[in-house]
Short mmCIF file of C-alpha atoms in Angstrom, two decimals:
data_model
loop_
_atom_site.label_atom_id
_atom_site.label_comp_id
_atom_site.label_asym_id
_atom_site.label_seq_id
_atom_site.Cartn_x
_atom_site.Cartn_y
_atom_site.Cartn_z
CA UNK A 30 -32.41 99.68 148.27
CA UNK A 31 -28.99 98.20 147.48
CA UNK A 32 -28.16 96.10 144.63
CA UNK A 33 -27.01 92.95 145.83
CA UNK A 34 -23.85 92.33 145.69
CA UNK A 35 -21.68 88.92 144.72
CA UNK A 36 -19.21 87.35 146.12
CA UNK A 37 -16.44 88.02 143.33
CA UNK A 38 -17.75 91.75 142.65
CA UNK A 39 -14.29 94.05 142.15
CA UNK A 40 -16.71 97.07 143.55
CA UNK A 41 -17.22 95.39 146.93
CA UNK A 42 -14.23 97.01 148.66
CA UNK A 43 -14.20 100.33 146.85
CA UNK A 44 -17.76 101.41 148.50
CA UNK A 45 -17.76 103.12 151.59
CA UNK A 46 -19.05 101.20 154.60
CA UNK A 47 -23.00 101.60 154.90
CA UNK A 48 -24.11 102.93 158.60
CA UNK A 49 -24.66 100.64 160.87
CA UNK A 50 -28.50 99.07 161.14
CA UNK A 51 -30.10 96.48 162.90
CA UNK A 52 -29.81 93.12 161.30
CA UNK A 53 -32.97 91.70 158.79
CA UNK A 54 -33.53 88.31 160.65
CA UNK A 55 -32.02 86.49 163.32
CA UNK A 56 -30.13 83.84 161.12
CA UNK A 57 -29.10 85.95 158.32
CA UNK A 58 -25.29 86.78 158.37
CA UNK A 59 -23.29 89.27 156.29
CA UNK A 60 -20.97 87.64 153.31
CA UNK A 61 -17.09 86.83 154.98
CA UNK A 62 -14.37 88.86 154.07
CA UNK A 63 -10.90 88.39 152.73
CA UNK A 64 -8.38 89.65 155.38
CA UNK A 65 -6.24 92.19 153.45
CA UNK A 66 -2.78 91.46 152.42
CA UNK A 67 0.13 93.24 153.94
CA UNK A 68 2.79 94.25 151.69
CA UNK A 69 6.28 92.81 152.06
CA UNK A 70 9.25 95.04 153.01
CA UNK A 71 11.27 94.91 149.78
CA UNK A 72 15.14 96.26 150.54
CA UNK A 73 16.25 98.78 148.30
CA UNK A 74 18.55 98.09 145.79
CA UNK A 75 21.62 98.87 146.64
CA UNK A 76 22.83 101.64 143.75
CA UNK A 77 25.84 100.38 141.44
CA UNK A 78 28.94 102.35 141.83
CA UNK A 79 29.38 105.29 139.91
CA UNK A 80 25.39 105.78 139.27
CA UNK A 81 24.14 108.82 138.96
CA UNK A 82 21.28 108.76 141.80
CA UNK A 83 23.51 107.17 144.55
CA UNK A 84 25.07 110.04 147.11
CA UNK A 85 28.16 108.01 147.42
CA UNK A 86 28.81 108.28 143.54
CA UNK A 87 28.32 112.30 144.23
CA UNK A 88 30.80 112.30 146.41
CA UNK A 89 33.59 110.13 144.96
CA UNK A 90 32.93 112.44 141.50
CA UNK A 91 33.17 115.81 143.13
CA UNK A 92 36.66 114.10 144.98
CA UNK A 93 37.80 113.26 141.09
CA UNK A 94 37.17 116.68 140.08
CA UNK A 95 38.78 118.30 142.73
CA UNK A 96 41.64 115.67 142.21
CA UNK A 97 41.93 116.48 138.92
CA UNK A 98 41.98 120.38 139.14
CA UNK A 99 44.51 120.03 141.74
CA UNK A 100 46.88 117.87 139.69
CA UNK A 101 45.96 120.17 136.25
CA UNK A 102 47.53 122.80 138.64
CA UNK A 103 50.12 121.68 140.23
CA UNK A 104 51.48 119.64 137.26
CA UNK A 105 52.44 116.99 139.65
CA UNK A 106 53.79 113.63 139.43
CA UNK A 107 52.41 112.71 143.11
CA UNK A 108 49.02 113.94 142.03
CA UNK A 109 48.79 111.74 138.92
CA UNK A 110 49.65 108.64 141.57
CA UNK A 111 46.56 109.83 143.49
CA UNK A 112 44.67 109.93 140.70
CA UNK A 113 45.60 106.39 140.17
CA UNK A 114 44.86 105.37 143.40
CA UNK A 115 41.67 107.02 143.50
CA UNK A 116 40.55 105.04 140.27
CA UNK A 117 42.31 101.79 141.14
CA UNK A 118 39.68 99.52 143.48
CA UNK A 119 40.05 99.29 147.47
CA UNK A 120 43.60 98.10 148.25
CA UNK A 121 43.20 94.58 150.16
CA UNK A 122 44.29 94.54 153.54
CA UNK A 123 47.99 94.19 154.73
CA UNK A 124 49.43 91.72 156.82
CA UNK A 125 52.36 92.97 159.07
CA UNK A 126 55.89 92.57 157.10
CA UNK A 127 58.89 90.69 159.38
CA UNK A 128 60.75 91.98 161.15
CA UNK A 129 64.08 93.36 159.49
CA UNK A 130 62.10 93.25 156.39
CA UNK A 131 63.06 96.04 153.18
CA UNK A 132 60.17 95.56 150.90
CA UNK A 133 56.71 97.00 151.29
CA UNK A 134 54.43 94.65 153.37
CA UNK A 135 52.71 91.07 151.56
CA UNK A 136 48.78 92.07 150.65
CA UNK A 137 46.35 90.05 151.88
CA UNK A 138 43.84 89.54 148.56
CA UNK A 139 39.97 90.29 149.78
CA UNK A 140 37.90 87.39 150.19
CA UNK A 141 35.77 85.99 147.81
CA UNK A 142 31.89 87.16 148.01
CA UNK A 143 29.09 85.08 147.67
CA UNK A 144 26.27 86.49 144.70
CA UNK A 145 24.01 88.05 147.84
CA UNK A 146 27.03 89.81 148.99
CA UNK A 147 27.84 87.63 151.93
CA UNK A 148 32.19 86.55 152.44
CA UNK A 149 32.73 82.43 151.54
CA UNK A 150 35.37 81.19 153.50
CA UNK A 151 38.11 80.18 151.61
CA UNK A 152 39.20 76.34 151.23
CA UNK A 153 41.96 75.23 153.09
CA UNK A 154 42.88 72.73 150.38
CA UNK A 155 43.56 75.87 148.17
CA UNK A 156 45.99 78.43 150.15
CA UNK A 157 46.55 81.60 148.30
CA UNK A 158 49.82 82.67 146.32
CA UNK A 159 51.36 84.96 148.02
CA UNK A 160 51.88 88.29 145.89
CA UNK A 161 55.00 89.49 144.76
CA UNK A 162 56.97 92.54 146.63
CA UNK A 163 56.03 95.59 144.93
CA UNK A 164 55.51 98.62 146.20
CA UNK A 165 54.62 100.63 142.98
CA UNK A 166 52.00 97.76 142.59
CA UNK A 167 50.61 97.74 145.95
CA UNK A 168 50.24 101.43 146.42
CA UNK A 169 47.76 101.30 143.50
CA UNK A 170 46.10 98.45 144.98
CA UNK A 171 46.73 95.38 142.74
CA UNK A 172 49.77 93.54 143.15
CA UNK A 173 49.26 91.19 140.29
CA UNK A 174 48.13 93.51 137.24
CA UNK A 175 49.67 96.62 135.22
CA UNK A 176 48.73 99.92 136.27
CA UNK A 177 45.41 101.18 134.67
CA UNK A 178 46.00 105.08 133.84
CA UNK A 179 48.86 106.84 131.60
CA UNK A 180 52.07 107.13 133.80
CA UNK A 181 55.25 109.03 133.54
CA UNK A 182 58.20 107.36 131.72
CA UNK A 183 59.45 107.38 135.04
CA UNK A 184 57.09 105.80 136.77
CA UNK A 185 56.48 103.35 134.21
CA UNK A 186 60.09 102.64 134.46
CA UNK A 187 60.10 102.09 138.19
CA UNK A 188 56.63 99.86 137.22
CA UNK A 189 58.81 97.35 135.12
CA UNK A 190 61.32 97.29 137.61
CA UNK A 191 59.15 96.32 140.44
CA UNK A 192 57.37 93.86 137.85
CA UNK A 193 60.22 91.92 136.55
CA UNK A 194 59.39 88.54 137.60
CA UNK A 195 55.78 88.96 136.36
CA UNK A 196 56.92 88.33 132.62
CA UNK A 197 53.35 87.22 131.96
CA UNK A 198 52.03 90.96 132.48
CA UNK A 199 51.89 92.69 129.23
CA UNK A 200 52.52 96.52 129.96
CA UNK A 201 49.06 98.00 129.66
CA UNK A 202 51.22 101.20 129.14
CA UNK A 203 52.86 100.79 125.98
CA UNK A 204 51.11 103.48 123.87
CA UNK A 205 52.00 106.31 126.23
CA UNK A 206 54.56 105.34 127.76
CA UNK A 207 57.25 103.31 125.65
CA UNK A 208 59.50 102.63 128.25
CA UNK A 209 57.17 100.37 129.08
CA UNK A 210 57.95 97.87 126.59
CA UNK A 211 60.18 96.26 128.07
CA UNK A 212 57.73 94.61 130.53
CA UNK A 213 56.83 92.28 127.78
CA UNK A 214 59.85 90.51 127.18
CA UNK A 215 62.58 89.46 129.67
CA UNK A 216 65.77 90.98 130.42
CA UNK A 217 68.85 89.49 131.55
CA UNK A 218 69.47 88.22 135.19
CA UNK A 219 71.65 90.68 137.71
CA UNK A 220 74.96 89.24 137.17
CA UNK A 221 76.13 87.24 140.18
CA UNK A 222 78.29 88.65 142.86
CA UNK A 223 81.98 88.65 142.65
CA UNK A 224 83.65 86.57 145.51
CA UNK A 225 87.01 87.42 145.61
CA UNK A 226 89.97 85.66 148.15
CA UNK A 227 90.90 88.34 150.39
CA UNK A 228 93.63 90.63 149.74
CA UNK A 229 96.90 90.09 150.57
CA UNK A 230 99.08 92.26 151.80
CA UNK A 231 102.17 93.07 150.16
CA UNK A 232 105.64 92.60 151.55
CA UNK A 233 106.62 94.85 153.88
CA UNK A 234 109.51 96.98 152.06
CA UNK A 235 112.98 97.21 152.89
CA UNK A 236 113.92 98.97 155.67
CA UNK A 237 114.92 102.84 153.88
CA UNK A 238 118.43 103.63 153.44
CA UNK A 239 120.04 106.15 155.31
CA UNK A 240 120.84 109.52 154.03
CA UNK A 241 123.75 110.28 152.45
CA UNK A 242 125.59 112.17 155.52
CA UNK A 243 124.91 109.72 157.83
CA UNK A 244 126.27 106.73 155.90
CA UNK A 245 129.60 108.51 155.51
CA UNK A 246 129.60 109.20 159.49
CA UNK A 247 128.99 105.76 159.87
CA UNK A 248 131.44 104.58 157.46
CA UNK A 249 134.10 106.60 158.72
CA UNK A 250 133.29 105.77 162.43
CA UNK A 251 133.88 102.05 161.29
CA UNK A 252 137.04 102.99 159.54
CA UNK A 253 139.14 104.79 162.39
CA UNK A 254 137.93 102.29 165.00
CA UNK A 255 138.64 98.92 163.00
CA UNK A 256 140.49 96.54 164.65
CA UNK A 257 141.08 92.56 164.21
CA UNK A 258 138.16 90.63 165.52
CA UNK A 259 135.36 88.01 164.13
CA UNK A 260 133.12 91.09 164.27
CA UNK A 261 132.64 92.43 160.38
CA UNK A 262 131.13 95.40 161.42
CA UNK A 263 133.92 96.36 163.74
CA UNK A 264 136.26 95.24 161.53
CA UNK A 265 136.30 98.07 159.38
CA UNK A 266 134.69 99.01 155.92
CA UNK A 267 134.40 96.03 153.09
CA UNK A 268 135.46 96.92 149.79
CA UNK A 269 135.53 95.59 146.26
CA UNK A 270 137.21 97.24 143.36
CA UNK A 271 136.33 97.26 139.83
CA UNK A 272 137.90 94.05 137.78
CA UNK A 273 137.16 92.41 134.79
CA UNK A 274 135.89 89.15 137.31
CA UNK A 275 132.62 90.90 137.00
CA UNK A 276 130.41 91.84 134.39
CA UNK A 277 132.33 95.12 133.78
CA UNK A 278 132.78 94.27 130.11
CA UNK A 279 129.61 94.76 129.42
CA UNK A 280 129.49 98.09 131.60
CA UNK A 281 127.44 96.49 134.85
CA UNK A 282 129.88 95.90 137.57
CA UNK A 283 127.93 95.32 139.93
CA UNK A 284 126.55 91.83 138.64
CA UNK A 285 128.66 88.51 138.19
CA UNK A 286 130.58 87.93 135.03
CA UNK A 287 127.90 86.34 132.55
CA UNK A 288 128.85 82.32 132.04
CA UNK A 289 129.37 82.95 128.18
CA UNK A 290 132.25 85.47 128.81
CA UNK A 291 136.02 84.21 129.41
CA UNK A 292 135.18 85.52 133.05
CA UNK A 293 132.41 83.03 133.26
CA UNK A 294 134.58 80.47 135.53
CA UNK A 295 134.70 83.41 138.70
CA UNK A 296 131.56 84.15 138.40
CA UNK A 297 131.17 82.24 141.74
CA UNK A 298 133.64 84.25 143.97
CA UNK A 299 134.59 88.00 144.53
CA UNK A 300 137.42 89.11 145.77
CA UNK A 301 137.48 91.89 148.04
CA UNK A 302 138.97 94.09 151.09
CA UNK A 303 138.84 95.06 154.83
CA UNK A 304 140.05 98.56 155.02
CA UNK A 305 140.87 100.72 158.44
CA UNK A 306 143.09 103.28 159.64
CA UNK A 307 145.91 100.58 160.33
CA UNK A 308 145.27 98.99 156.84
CA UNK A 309 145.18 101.18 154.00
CA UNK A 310 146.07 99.48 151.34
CA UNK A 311 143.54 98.35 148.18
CA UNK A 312 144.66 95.79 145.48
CA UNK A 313 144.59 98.86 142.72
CA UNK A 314 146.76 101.68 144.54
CA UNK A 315 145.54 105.32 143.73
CA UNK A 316 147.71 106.20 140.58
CA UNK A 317 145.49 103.69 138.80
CA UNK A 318 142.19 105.40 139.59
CA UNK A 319 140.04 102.30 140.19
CA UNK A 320 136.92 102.61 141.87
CA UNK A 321 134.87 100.30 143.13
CA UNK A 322 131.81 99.67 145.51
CA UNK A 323 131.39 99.98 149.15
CA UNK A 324 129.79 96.35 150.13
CA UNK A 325 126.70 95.49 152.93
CA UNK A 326 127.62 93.07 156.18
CA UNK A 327 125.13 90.70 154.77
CA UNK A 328 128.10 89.70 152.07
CA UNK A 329 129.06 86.02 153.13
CA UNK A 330 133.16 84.95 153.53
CA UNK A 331 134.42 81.61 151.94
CA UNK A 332 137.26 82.26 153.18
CA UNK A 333 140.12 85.31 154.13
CA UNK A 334 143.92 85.51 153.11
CA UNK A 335 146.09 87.92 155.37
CA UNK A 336 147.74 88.88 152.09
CA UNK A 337 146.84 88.66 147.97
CA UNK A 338 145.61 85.20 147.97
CA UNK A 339 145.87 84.59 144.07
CA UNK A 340 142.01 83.34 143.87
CA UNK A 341 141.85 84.36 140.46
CA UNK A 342 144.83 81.21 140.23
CA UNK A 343 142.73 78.81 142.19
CA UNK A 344 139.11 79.58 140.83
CA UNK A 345 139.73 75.32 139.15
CA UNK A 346 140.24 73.68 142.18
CA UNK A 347 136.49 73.19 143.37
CA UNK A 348 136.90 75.46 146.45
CA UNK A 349 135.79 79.00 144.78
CA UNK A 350 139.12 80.79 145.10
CA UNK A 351 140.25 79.26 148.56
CA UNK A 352 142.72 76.33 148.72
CA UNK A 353 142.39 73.68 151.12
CA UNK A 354 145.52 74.62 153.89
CA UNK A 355 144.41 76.16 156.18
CA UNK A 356 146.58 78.58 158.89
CA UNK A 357 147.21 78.15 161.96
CA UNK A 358 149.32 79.80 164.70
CA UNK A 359 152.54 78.08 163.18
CA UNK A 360 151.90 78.92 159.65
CA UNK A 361 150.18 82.36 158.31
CA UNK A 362 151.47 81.94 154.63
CA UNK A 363 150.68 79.71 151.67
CA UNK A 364 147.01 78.94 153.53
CA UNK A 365 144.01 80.21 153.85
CA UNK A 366 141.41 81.12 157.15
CA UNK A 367 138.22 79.96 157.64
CA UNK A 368 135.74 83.02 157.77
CA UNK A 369 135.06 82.36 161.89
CA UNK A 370 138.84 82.99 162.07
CA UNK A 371 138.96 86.43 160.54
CA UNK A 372 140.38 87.85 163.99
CA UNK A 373 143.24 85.97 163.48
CA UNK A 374 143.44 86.42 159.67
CA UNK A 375 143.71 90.38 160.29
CA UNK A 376 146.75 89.37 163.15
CA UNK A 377 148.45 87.98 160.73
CA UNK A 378 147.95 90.83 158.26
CA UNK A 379 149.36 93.45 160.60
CA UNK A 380 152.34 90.97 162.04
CA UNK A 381 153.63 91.03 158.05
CA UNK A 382 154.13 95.02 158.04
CA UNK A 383 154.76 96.14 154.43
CA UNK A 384 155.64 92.48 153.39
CA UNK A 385 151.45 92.56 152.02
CA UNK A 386 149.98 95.46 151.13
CA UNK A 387 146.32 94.18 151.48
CA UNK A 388 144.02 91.75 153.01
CA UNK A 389 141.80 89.27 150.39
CA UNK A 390 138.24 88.49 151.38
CA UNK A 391 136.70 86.13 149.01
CA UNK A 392 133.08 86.51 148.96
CA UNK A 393 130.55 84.58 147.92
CA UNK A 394 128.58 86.22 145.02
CA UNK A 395 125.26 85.05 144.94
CA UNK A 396 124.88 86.59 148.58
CA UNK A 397 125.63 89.77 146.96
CA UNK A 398 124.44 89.95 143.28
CA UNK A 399 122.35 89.41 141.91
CA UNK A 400 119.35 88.44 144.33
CA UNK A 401 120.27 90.67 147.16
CA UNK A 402 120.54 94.14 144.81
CA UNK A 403 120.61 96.86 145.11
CA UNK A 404 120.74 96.36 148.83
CA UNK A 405 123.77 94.39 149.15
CA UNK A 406 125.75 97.90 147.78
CA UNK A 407 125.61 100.46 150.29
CA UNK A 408 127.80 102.68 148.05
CA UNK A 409 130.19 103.71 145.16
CA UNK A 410 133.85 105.05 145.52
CA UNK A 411 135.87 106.64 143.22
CA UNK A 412 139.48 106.76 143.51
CA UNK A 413 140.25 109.68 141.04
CA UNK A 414 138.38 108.05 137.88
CA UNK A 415 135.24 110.32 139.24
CA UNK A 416 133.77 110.31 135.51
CA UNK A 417 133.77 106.74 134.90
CA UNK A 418 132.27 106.18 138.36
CA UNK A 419 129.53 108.53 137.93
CA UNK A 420 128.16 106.98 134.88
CA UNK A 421 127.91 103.90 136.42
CA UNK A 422 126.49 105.26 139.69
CA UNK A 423 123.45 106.64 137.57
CA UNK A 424 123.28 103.73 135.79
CA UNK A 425 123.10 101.41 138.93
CA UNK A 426 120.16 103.38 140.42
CA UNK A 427 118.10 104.11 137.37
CA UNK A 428 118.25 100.33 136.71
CA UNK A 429 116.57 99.85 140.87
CA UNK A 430 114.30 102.84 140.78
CA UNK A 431 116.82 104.49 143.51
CA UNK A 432 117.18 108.04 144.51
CA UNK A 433 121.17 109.52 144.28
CA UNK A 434 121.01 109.88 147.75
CA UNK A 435 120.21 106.09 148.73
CA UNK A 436 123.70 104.61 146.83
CA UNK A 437 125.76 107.83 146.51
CA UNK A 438 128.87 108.61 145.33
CA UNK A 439 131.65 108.51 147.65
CA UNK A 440 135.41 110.02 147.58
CA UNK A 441 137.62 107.02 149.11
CA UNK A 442 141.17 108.69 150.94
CA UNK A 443 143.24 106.09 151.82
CA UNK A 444 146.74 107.96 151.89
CA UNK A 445 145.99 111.44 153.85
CA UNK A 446 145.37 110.68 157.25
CA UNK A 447 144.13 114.40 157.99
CA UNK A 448 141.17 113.83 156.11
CA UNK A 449 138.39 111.69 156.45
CA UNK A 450 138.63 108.58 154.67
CA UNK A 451 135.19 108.96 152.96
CA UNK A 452 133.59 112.03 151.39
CA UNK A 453 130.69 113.46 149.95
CA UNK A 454 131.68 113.73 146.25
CA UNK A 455 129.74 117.09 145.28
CA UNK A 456 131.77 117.89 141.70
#
């Protein structure tokens, strides 16, 4: 016979169910039972990363091994960066970069997670800073703070670079790498860009000289076939010999007499000559061996005298060695022609004969010397006084940068009509 048993007896469910048997009495009923509990489905916990039981945490250390035998190795600088990256938590995702763009693409920070794991949407009130360009910062996954692990100076270097405008960062680098240090403090700005005007071209040079040969040809051509007419350059060759109206005191010939010298009153005017093969004759004949220099059609007339016009005598009367008569087809003497009339100026010169032995062109010297040198001198001539010549040939073109060949020295003939009037002077 049983023991009875009470309602709040621990044993009740621990014994093992008695057979079945007919009930005592009709109204008696068996004690109620508690309906058994059923045990709630717990989740697992999920394992924290890097713990030792989790198969995940297997993994990613057997990757970090091999990593790190790999980069022991291969002594690598790429491997170190994957080490890096490895360590360094899941890069956030990337938006696309514009179009045309040269920096690595903006990241995209993940979005904040709730403490049962779930995403919160982010406020609209509170947009997110965009991060700054760097692509040494966003390969290893965090735009905004200093790498983590030991780098190279080099890398560290390139780190700072990229990190320049981040001068609240403190380099987390500094003890092993000390390039580094420089993160901490800021450096000088990029100095601004230069905008210069655009260049402008020089001055197109004077056209070059002719050679030596073919400047005699041409002078010669112009001396046989020179004839009277308004035409300089038909006219035959213009010529100026050395006087003392110039600055040949002070051994440059070629330049005006200077305004403190007793020469400084014809320092306006030069006298000078039209020679051809039907007038010969020079101011300074040949026994006195005076050179001079052969003178450029750009030279402007004041005015021309079919004989000596004494212009050294009327340099005081305001009209730069010309006199105010002027000639006319009644009167070729004591008068002067206008320089549109030099036709008729040379007429007059060969209706005299041997009355006049030359022709007087006064020229106007500042069309000459000294803005229009060394140009405005095509030439020297020597009329026997070759060594006197000379020097001041070399002078004249080491003083204008000239080669010998581009104002050469010429032999002037005047008096043997065999020979060409100018020559090549090769002693």
């Amino acid at each position: 016979m049983r023991p009875p048993q009470g309602k709040g007896s621990r044993s009740y469910a621990k014994l093992p169910k008695p057979p079945e048997a007919t009930p005592p009495a009709e109204h008696a009923e068996p004690p109620p039972r508690k309906p058994a509990k059923r045990p709630r489905a717990r989740k697992p916990a999920a394992a924290p990363p890097g713990a030792r039981g989790s198969d995940g945490s297997r993994v990613r250390v057997a990757a970090w091994l091999l990593l790190a035998v790999a980069a022991a190795c291969l002594g690598s600088g790429a491997m170190l960066a994957l080490l890096e990256a490895r360590a360094a938590p899941p890069a956030p995702t990337a938006r696309a970069a514009p179009a045309g763009a040269r920096h690595a693409p903006l990241l995209t920070p993940p979005a904040p997670r709730s403490s049962r794991g779930e995403a919160r949407p982010s406020s609209p009130s509170s947009p997110s800073s965009p991060s700054p360009p760097s692509s040494l910062a966003a390969a290893r996954g965090s735009p905004h703070q200093p790498p983590l692990a030991p780098l190279r100076p080099r890398a560290c270097e390139e780190w700072c670079a990229t990190h320049r405008s981040a001068w609240a960062v403190k380099c987390a680098n500094f003890r092993s790498c000390g390039g580094c240090a420089q993160c901490s403090a800021p450096s000088s700005p990029p100095p601004a860009a230069l905008h210069l005007p655009p260049a402008v071209a020089p001055p197109a040079p004077p056209p070059a000289s002719p050679s030596a040969r073919q400047l005699i040809e041409r002078l010669n051509h112009r001396f046989d076939h020179g004839h009277p007419t308004n035409d300089m350059a038909a006219a035959g060759v213009l010529v100026r010999q050395f006087d003392h109206l110039s600055a040949w005191d002070i051994g440059e010939p070629w330049l005006p007499c200077p305004e403190n010298l007793w020469c400084g009153r014809y320092r306006f005017s030069w006298p000078s000559t039209i020679i051809n093969a039907q007038s010969r004759k020079v101011y300074y004949h040949a026994g006195q061996q005076r050179g001079g220099l052969v003178l450029a059609l750009t030279a402007r007339v004041l005015c021309v005298y079919p004989g000596d016009g004494n212009s050294m005598g009327n340099a005081d009367n305001g009209l730069a060695g010309c006199i105010a008569t002027q000639c006319n087809q009644f009167q070729d003497w004591n008068c002067v022609f206008p320089p549109d009339y030099l036709k008729e100026a040379l007429e007059a010169q060969q209706r005299r004969g041997n009355r006049k032995e030359h022709n007087e062109v006064v020229l106007d010297v500042s069309s000459i010397s000294p803005s229009f040198l060394p140009h405005s001198i095509l030439a020297f001539f020597h009329m026997g006084d070759i060594g006197v010549v000379r020097g001041l040939q070399q002078k004249f073109i080491r003083a204008y940068g000239l080669e010998d060949w581009e104002c050469p020295l010429l032999a002037l003939n005047l008096y043997d009509s065999s020979r060409p009037a100018f020559s090549l002077e090769t002693k």
